[in-house]
PDB file of C-alpha atoms in Angstrom:
ATOM      1  CA  MET Z   1      88.363  56.053 105.747  1.00  0.00           C
ATOM      2  CA  PRO Z   2      89.843  52.649 106.600  1.00  0.00           C
ATOM      3  CA  LEU Z   3      91.265  50.386 103.960  1.00  0.00           C
ATOM      4  CA  ILE Z   4      88.833  47.489 103.451  1.00  0.00           C
ATOM      5  CA  ALA Z   5      90.215  44.717 101.265  1.00  0.00           C
ATOM      6  CA  PRO Z   6      88.733  41.343 100.254  1.00  0.00           C
ATOM      7  CA  THR Z   7      90.542  38.046 100.585  1.00  0.00           C
ATOM      8  CA  THR Z   8      93.364  38.397  98.084  1.00  0.00           C
ATOM      9  CA  GLU Z   9      96.218  36.480  99.653  1.00  0.00           C
ATOM     10  CA  GLN Z  10      97.260  33.523 101.749  1.00  0.00           C
ATOM     11  CA  THR Z  11      99.695  33.931 104.605  1.00  0.00           C
ATOM     12  CA  ARG Z  12     100.630  32.569 108.005  1.00  0.00           C
ATOM     13  CA  ASP Z  13     103.050  35.434 108.667  1.00  0.00           C
ATOM     14  CA  GLU Z  14     101.050  37.953 110.648  1.00  0.00           C
ATOM     15  CA  LEU Z  15     104.226  39.705 111.761  1.00  0.00           C
ATOM     16  CA  ALA Z  16     104.729  40.726 108.131  1.00  0.00           C
ATOM     17  CA  LEU Z  17     101.132  41.957 107.987  1.00  0.00           C
ATOM     18  CA  ILE Z  18     101.640  44.073 111.097  1.00  0.00           C
ATOM     19  CA  ALA Z  19     104.824  45.545 109.622  1.00  0.00           C
ATOM     20  CA  ARG Z  20     102.871  46.845 106.616  1.00  0.00           C
ATOM     21  CA  TRP Z  21     101.304  49.519 108.821  1.00  0.00           C
ATOM     22  CA  VAL Z  22     103.341  49.669 112.019  1.00  0.00           C
ATOM     23  CA  PRO Z  23     107.112  50.285 111.915  1.00  0.00           C
ATOM     24  CA  LEU Z  24     108.512  47.596 114.190  1.00  0.00           C
ATOM     25  CA  HIS Z  25     111.253  49.672 115.785  1.00  0.00           C
ATOM     26  CA  ASN Z  26     111.745  50.478 119.463  1.00  0.00           C
ATOM     27  CA  LEU Z  27     108.206  49.507 120.421  1.00  0.00           C
ATOM     28  CA  ARG Z  28     106.713  48.568 123.751  1.00  0.00           C
ATOM     29  CA  VAL Z  29     104.172  45.879 122.861  1.00  0.00           C
ATOM     30  CA  ILE Z  30     101.465  44.132 124.860  1.00  0.00           C
ATOM     31  CA  GLU Z  31      99.934  40.859 123.666  1.00  0.00           C
ATOM     32  CA  LEU Z  32      96.540  40.047 125.162  1.00  0.00           C
ATOM     33  CA  GLY Z  33      95.733  36.341 125.254  1.00  0.00           C
ATOM     34  CA  CYS Z  34      99.162  35.277 124.059  1.00  0.00           C
ATOM     35  CA  GLY Z  35      98.788  31.485 124.056  1.00  0.00           C
ATOM     36  CA  GLY Z  36     102.243  30.142 123.320  1.00  0.00           C
ATOM     37  CA  ALA Z  37     103.347  33.631 122.205  1.00  0.00           C
ATOM     38  CA  ALA Z  38     104.949  32.406 118.981  1.00  0.00           C
ATOM     39  CA  LEU Z  39     104.622  35.752 117.215  1.00  0.00           C
ATOM     40  CA  SER Z  40     105.837  37.741 120.213  1.00  0.00           C
ATOM     41  CA  ARG Z  41     108.856  35.470 120.559  1.00  0.00           C
ATOM     42  CA  ARG Z  42     109.720  36.016 116.919  1.00  0.00           C
ATOM     43  CA  LEU Z  43     109.172  39.744 117.232  1.00  0.00           C
ATOM     44  CA  VAL Z  44     111.663  40.256 120.056  1.00  0.00           C
ATOM     45  CA  GLN Z  45     114.149  37.835 118.492  1.00  0.00           C
ATOM     46  CA  THR Z  46     114.139  39.646 115.139  1.00  0.00           C
ATOM     47  CA  ARG Z  47     113.612  43.155 116.561  1.00  0.00           C
ATOM     48  CA  PRO Z  48     115.696  43.253 119.762  1.00  0.00           C
ATOM     49  CA  ASP Z  49     114.878  46.941 120.283  1.00  0.00           C
ATOM     50  CA  CYS Z  50     111.248  45.923 120.921  1.00  0.00           C
ATOM     51  CA  SER Z  51     109.827  44.441 124.126  1.00  0.00           C
ATOM     52  CA  VAL Z  52     106.618  42.498 124.771  1.00  0.00           C
ATOM     53  CA  LEU Z  53     104.464  42.028 127.852  1.00  0.00           C
ATOM     54  CA  ALA Z  54     102.421  38.882 127.140  1.00  0.00           C
ATOM     55  CA  LEU Z  55      99.207  38.255 129.099  1.00  0.00           C
ATOM     56  CA  GLU Z  56      97.482  34.871 129.379  1.00  0.00           C
ATOM     57  CA  VAL Z  57      94.537  33.684 131.506  1.00  0.00           C
ATOM     58  CA  ASP Z  58      94.998  29.937 130.901  1.00  0.00           C
ATOM     59  CA  ALA Z  59      96.980  28.790 133.943  1.00  0.00           C
ATOM     60  CA  ILE Z  60      98.385  25.714 132.198  1.00  0.00           C
ATOM     61  CA  GLN Z  61      99.575  27.679 129.177  1.00  0.00           C
ATOM     62  CA  HIS Z  62     101.005  30.404 131.404  1.00  0.00           C
ATOM     63  CA  ALA Z  63     103.006  27.815 133.358  1.00  0.00           C
ATOM     64  CA  GLN Z  64     104.331  26.384 130.090  1.00  0.00           C
ATOM     65  CA  ASN Z  65     105.359  29.863 128.965  1.00  0.00           C
ATOM     66  CA  LEU Z  66     107.253  30.448 132.198  1.00  0.00           C
ATOM     67  CA  ALA Z  67     108.938  27.042 131.933  1.00  0.00           C
ATOM     68  CA  ALA Z  68     110.129  27.632 128.364  1.00  0.00           C
ATOM     69  CA  PRO Z  69     113.614  29.057 127.734  1.00  0.00           C
ATOM     70  CA  ALA Z  70     113.609  32.762 128.503  1.00  0.00           C
ATOM     71  CA  VAL Z  71     113.709  35.175 125.582  1.00  0.00           C
ATOM     72  CA  PRO Z  72     115.193  38.635 126.210  1.00  0.00           C
ATOM     73  CA  GLY Z  73     112.565  41.334 125.899  1.00  0.00           C
ATOM     74  CA  LEU Z  74     109.594  39.015 126.497  1.00  0.00           C
ATOM     75  CA  ARG Z  75     107.816  38.900 129.859  1.00  0.00           C
ATOM     76  CA  PHE Z  76     104.768  36.831 130.803  1.00  0.00           C
ATOM     77  CA  VAL Z  77     101.994  37.807 133.214  1.00  0.00           C
ATOM     78  CA  ALA Z  78      98.887  35.881 134.249  1.00  0.00           C
ATOM     79  CA  ALA Z  79      96.088  38.340 133.502  1.00  0.00           C
ATOM     80  CA  GLY Z  80      93.223  39.056 131.127  1.00  0.00           C
ATOM     81  CA  ALA Z  81      92.511  41.970 128.823  1.00  0.00           C
ATOM     82  CA  GLN Z  82      89.620  43.084 131.032  1.00  0.00           C
ATOM     83  CA  ALA Z  83      92.017  43.899 133.906  1.00  0.00           C
ATOM     84  CA  ILE Z  84      95.458  44.774 132.559  1.00  0.00           C
ATOM     85  CA  PRO Z  85      98.048  45.109 135.353  1.00  0.00           C
ATOM     86  CA  SER Z  86      99.756  48.174 133.890  1.00  0.00           C
ATOM     87  CA  PRO Z  87      99.652  51.958 134.343  1.00  0.00           C
ATOM     88  CA  ASP Z  88      98.084  54.175 131.705  1.00  0.00           C
ATOM     89  CA  ALA Z  89      99.756  54.969 128.372  1.00  0.00           C
ATOM     90  CA  GLN Z  90     102.577  52.425 128.508  1.00  0.00           C
ATOM     91  CA  PHE Z  91     102.505  50.700 125.111  1.00  0.00           C
ATOM     92  CA  ASP Z  92     102.896  51.514 121.418  1.00  0.00           C
ATOM     93  CA  LEU Z  93     101.173  48.400 120.072  1.00  0.00           C
ATOM     94  CA  ALA Z  94      98.621  45.912 121.403  1.00  0.00           C
ATOM     95  CA  LEU Z  95      98.095  42.509 119.806  1.00  0.00           C
ATOM     96  CA  MET Z  96      94.989  40.327 119.967  1.00  0.00           C
ATOM     97  CA  LEU Z  97      95.715  37.274 117.830  1.00  0.00           C
ATOM     98  CA  LYS Z  98      92.564  35.122 117.665  1.00  0.00           C
ATOM     99  CA  SER Z  99      91.965  36.025 121.313  1.00  0.00           C
ATOM    100  CA  LEU Z 100      89.275  38.716 121.439  1.00  0.00           C
ATOM    101  CA  HIS Z 101      86.452  36.223 120.922  1.00  0.00           C
ATOM    102  CA  HIS Z 102      87.690  34.281 123.959  1.00  0.00           C
ATOM    103  CA  VAL Z 103      87.002  37.232 126.267  1.00  0.00           C
ATOM    104  CA  PRO Z 104      83.749  36.602 128.193  1.00  0.00           C
ATOM    105  CA  LEU Z 105      80.941  38.409 126.366  1.00  0.00           C
ATOM    106  CA  PRO Z 106      80.014  40.730 129.267  1.00  0.00           C
ATOM    107  CA  LEU Z 107      83.660  41.871 129.468  1.00  0.00           C
ATOM    108  CA  LEU Z 108      84.352  42.642 125.796  1.00  0.00           C
ATOM    109  CA  ASP Z 109      83.766  46.393 126.060  1.00  0.00           C
ATOM    110  CA  GLN Z 110      85.768  46.548 129.275  1.00  0.00           C
ATOM    111  CA  ALA Z 111      88.660  44.657 127.649  1.00  0.00           C
ATOM    112  CA  LEU Z 112      88.849  47.098 124.746  1.00  0.00           C
ATOM    113  CA  ALA Z 113      88.558  50.072 127.110  1.00  0.00           C
ATOM    114  CA  GLU Z 114      91.408  48.657 129.193  1.00  0.00           C
ATOM    115  CA  THR Z 115      93.468  48.194 126.048  1.00  0.00           C
ATOM    116  CA  ARG Z 116      92.850  51.823 125.100  1.00  0.00           C
ATOM    117  CA  ARG Z 117      93.880  52.890 128.600  1.00  0.00           C
ATOM    118  CA  VAL Z 118      97.314  51.286 128.478  1.00  0.00           C
ATOM    119  CA  LEU Z 119      98.116  52.456 124.936  1.00  0.00           C
ATOM    120  CA  ARG Z 120      99.840  55.737 124.197  1.00  0.00           C
ATOM    121  CA  LEU Z 121      98.468  58.412 121.879  1.00  0.00           C
ATOM    122  CA  ARG Z 122      98.590  57.281 118.224  1.00  0.00           C
ATOM    123  CA  ALA Z 123      99.447  53.731 119.295  1.00  0.00           C
ATOM    124  CA  HIS Z 124      97.960  50.769 117.425  1.00  0.00           C
ATOM    125  CA  LEU Z 125      95.724  47.822 118.259  1.00  0.00           C
ATOM    126  CA  TYR Z 126      95.977  44.840 115.891  1.00  0.00           C
ATOM    127  CA  VAL Z 127      92.973  42.524 116.182  1.00  0.00           C
ATOM    128  CA  SER Z 128      93.155  39.289 114.180  1.00  0.00           C
ATOM    129  CA  GLU Z 129      90.046  37.099 114.249  1.00  0.00           C
ATOM    130  CA  PRO Z 130      88.888  33.975 112.389  1.00  0.00           C
ATOM    131  CA  VAL Z 131      85.821  34.521 110.217  1.00  0.00           C
ATOM    132  CA  PHE Z 132      82.958  32.086 110.791  1.00  0.00           C
ATOM    133  CA  ASP Z 133      83.131  30.529 107.331  1.00  0.00           C
ATOM    134  CA  GLY Z 134      84.884  27.860 105.286  1.00  0.00           C
ATOM    135  CA  PRO Z 135      85.249  24.053 105.314  1.00  0.00           C
ATOM    136  CA  LEU Z 136      87.460  23.928 108.413  1.00  0.00           C
ATOM    137  CA  ASN Z 137      84.905  25.997 110.289  1.00  0.00           C
ATOM    138  CA  GLU Z 138      82.156  23.579 109.243  1.00  0.00           C
ATOM    139  CA  ILE Z 139      84.096  20.756 110.892  1.00  0.00           C
ATOM    140  CA  ASN Z 140      85.019  22.682 114.024  1.00  0.00           C
ATOM    141  CA  ARG Z 141      81.501  23.931 114.654  1.00  0.00           C
ATOM    142  CA  LEU Z 142      80.340  20.380 115.408  1.00  0.00           C
ATOM    143  CA  PHE Z 143      82.085  20.565 118.781  1.00  0.00           C
ATOM    144  CA  ASN Z 144      83.037  24.246 119.078  1.00  0.00           C
ATOM    145  CA  ASP Z 145      80.455  26.550 117.510  1.00  0.00           C
ATOM    146  CA  GLU Z 146      81.918  30.035 117.858  1.00  0.00           C
ATOM    147  CA  GLN Z 147      79.490  31.992 115.702  1.00  0.00           C
ATOM    148  CA  GLN Z 148      78.053  33.991 118.596  1.00  0.00           C
ATOM    149  CA  VAL Z 149      81.368  34.896 120.217  1.00  0.00           C
ATOM    150  CA  ARG Z 150      83.063  35.824 116.944  1.00  0.00           C
ATOM    151  CA  GLU Z 151      80.182  38.065 115.914  1.00  0.00           C
ATOM    152  CA  ALA Z 152      80.176  39.610 119.396  1.00  0.00           C
ATOM    153  CA  ALA Z 153      83.913  40.306 119.199  1.00  0.00           C
ATOM    154  CA  TYR Z 154      83.521  42.132 115.889  1.00  0.00           C
ATOM    155  CA  ALA Z 155      80.572  44.111 117.238  1.00  0.00           C
ATOM    156  CA  ALA Z 156      82.673  45.116 120.250  1.00  0.00           C
ATOM    157  CA  VAL Z 157      85.365  46.507 117.945  1.00  0.00           C
ATOM    158  CA  GLN Z 158      82.724  48.590 116.173  1.00  0.00           C
ATOM    159  CA  ARG Z 159      81.400  49.872 119.507  1.00  0.00           C
ATOM    160  CA  ALA Z 160      84.928  50.786 120.576  1.00  0.00           C
ATOM    161  CA  LEU Z 161      85.363  52.819 117.395  1.00  0.00           C
ATOM    162  CA  ALA Z 162      82.116  54.629 118.140  1.00  0.00           C
ATOM    163  CA  THR Z 163      83.466  55.851 121.498  1.00  0.00           C
ATOM    164  CA  GLY Z 164      85.766  58.293 119.724  1.00  0.00           C
ATOM    165  CA  GLY Z 165      88.936  57.001 121.327  1.00  0.00           C
ATOM    166  CA  TRP Z 166      90.029  55.176 118.192  1.00  0.00           C
ATOM    167  CA  ARG Z 167      90.188  55.461 114.440  1.00  0.00           C
ATOM    168  CA  GLU Z 168      90.244  52.457 112.130  1.00  0.00           C
ATOM    169  CA  VAL Z 169      93.360  52.332 109.977  1.00  0.00           C
ATOM    170  CA  ALA Z 170      92.502  49.189 108.033  1.00  0.00           C
ATOM    171  CA  GLU Z 171      90.224  46.201 107.749  1.00  0.00           C
ATOM    172  CA  LEU Z 172      91.824  43.385 105.790  1.00  0.00           C
ATOM    173  CA  HIS Z 173      90.693  39.855 104.972  1.00  0.00           C
ATOM    174  CA  PHE Z 174      93.108  37.040 104.149  1.00  0.00           C
ATOM    175  CA  ASP Z 175      93.282  33.246 104.149  1.00  0.00           C
ATOM    176  CA  MET Z 176      95.516  31.442 106.641  1.00  0.00           C
ATOM    177  CA  PRO Z 177      96.690  27.995 105.453  1.00  0.00           C
ATOM    178  CA  VAL Z 178      96.181  25.255 108.057  1.00  0.00           C
ATOM    179  CA  ARG Z 179      97.646  21.792 107.464  1.00  0.00           C
ATOM    180  CA  PHE Z 180      96.837  18.448 109.083  1.00  0.00           C
ATOM    181  CA  THR Z 181      98.594  15.230 108.124  1.00  0.00           C
ATOM    182  CA  ASP Z 182      95.400  13.230 108.701  1.00  0.00           C
ATOM    183  CA  PHE Z 183      92.341  13.014 110.948  1.00  0.00           C
ATOM    184  CA  ASP Z 184      94.381  11.766 113.910  1.00  0.00           C
ATOM    185  CA  ASP Z 185      96.570  14.873 113.666  1.00  0.00           C
ATOM    186  CA  TYR Z 186      93.459  17.060 113.509  1.00  0.00           C
ATOM    187  CA  GLU Z 187      91.926  15.330 116.542  1.00  0.00           C
ATOM    188  CA  ARG Z 188      95.116  15.632 118.558  1.00  0.00           C
ATOM    189  CA  ARG Z 189      95.388  19.360 117.907  1.00  0.00           C
ATOM    190  CA  MET Z 190      91.715  20.133 118.453  1.00  0.00           C
ATOM    191  CA  THR Z 191      91.311  18.167 121.683  1.00  0.00           C
ATOM    192  CA  GLY Z 192      94.765  18.888 123.095  1.00  0.00           C
ATOM    193  CA  VAL Z 193      94.124  22.535 123.967  1.00  0.00           C
ATOM    194  CA  THR Z 194      94.564  23.526 127.600  1.00  0.00           C
ATOM    195  CA  TYR Z 195      92.057  26.394 127.721  1.00  0.00           C
ATOM    196  CA  ALA Z 196      88.945  24.220 127.192  1.00  0.00           C
ATOM    197  CA  ASP Z 197      87.715  20.663 127.768  1.00  0.00           C
ATOM    198  CA  ARG Z 198      87.200  19.207 124.300  1.00  0.00           C
ATOM    199  CA  ARG Z 199      87.007  15.512 125.033  1.00  0.00           C
ATOM    200  CA  TRP Z 200      84.762  13.913 122.425  1.00  0.00           C
ATOM    201  CA  SER Z 201      82.221  11.183 122.986  1.00  0.00           C
ATOM    202  CA  PRO Z 202      82.503   8.218 120.579  1.00  0.00           C
ATOM    203  CA  GLY Z 203      79.481   9.528 118.690  1.00  0.00           C
ATOM    204  CA  MET Z 204      80.957  13.010 118.361  1.00  0.00           C
ATOM    205  CA  ARG Z 205      84.268  11.590 117.182  1.00  0.00           C
ATOM    206  CA  ASP Z 206      82.499   9.602 114.459  1.00  0.00           C
ATOM    207  CA  ALA Z 207      80.563  12.687 113.322  1.00  0.00           C
ATOM    208  CA  VAL Z 208      83.677  14.860 113.240  1.00  0.00           C
ATOM    209  CA  ARG Z 209      85.659  12.225 111.350  1.00  0.00           C
ATOM    210  CA  GLU Z 210      82.883  11.865 108.770  1.00  0.00           C
ATOM    211  CA  ARG Z 211      82.758  15.588 108.134  1.00  0.00           C
ATOM    212  CA  PHE Z 212      86.558  15.897 108.117  1.00  0.00           C
ATOM    213  CA  GLU Z 213      86.873  13.205 105.460  1.00  0.00           C
ATOM    214  CA  ALA Z 214      84.109  14.830 103.394  1.00  0.00           C
ATOM    215  CA  LEU Z 215      85.549  18.348 103.511  1.00  0.00           C
ATOM    216  CA  LYS Z 216      89.320  17.838 103.666  1.00  0.00           C
ATOM    217  CA  PRO Z 217      91.285  19.417 100.798  1.00  0.00           C
ATOM    218  CA  PRO Z 218      93.155  17.392  98.158  1.00  0.00           C
ATOM    219  CA  PRO Z 219      96.398  15.733  99.310  1.00  0.00           C
ATOM    220  CA  GLY Z 220      99.240  18.201  99.701  1.00  0.00           C
ATOM    221  CA  THR Z 221      97.004  21.259  99.996  1.00  0.00           C
ATOM    222  CA  PRO Z 222      95.922  23.013 103.199  1.00  0.00           C
ATOM    223  CA  PHE Z 223      92.612  24.058 104.598  1.00  0.00           C
ATOM    224  CA  LEU Z 224      92.172  27.821 104.237  1.00  0.00           C
ATOM    225  CA  ARG Z 225      90.935  29.625 107.327  1.00  0.00           C
ATOM    226  CA  PRO Z 226      89.328  32.992 106.463  1.00  0.00           C
ATOM    227  CA  MET Z 227      90.733  35.716 108.715  1.00  0.00           C
ATOM    228  CA  ARG Z 228      89.934  39.366 109.346  1.00  0.00           C
ATOM    229  CA  ILE Z 229      92.245  42.056 110.672  1.00  0.00           C
ATOM    230  CA  ASN Z 230      91.051  45.273 112.249  1.00  0.00           C
ATOM    231  CA  LEU Z 231      93.877  47.730 112.838  1.00  0.00           C
ATOM    232  CA  LEU Z 232      92.933  50.608 115.131  1.00  0.00           C
ATOM    233  CA  GLN Z 233      94.884  53.668 116.235  1.00  0.00           C
ATOM    234  CA  THR Z 234      94.337  55.631 119.424  1.00  0.00           C
ATOM    235  CA  LEU Z 235      93.153  59.229 119.298  1.00  0.00           C
TER     236      LEU Z 235
END
């Protein structure tokens, strides 16, 4: 039976969460939808016996990753989880950090099947997803309502488990602190993404600002983003 735990902690350090279950020694890792690959960079810098192949479909982000200073053990490839450019059984750990819900809905099952294909026997898949809840979510949903895609991503994980190729090691919920200095900082970070066009109309900006000011936490304290981890192991 998997470990299922309620929200009992706050953390931004998902590398430490991964290390609770997966010994981070001499691993071949694949990150699917790596974004800026902050965790993968830290992994190979602190665990030089590990290597990471980081996949990204956003062409702008991928170009930025290639232009950044090279990090030994970290390699970037422009590709998506639904078509992984790798032979079978190559990796010990796969990471999906807030990325599974960005896979197009018709390709979710294919993406998880591809992930299973490239993982070795008794390898792990770490899926970290934001839960559709909380004050920050209530602000974001005005311009980026992800309820359908997040629910679909979780359902896809459950379908993958039902195939018999996986077992669930753990399901864990935690809160991730998210800080903004003010509304301008929030707007800059929300609209500055490269994977989507989030330009706001004046009316949308006014509505988002109003809700931000109504729901922001007290000064000096962060928003708390509810998160869920599903850790799977290949069979």
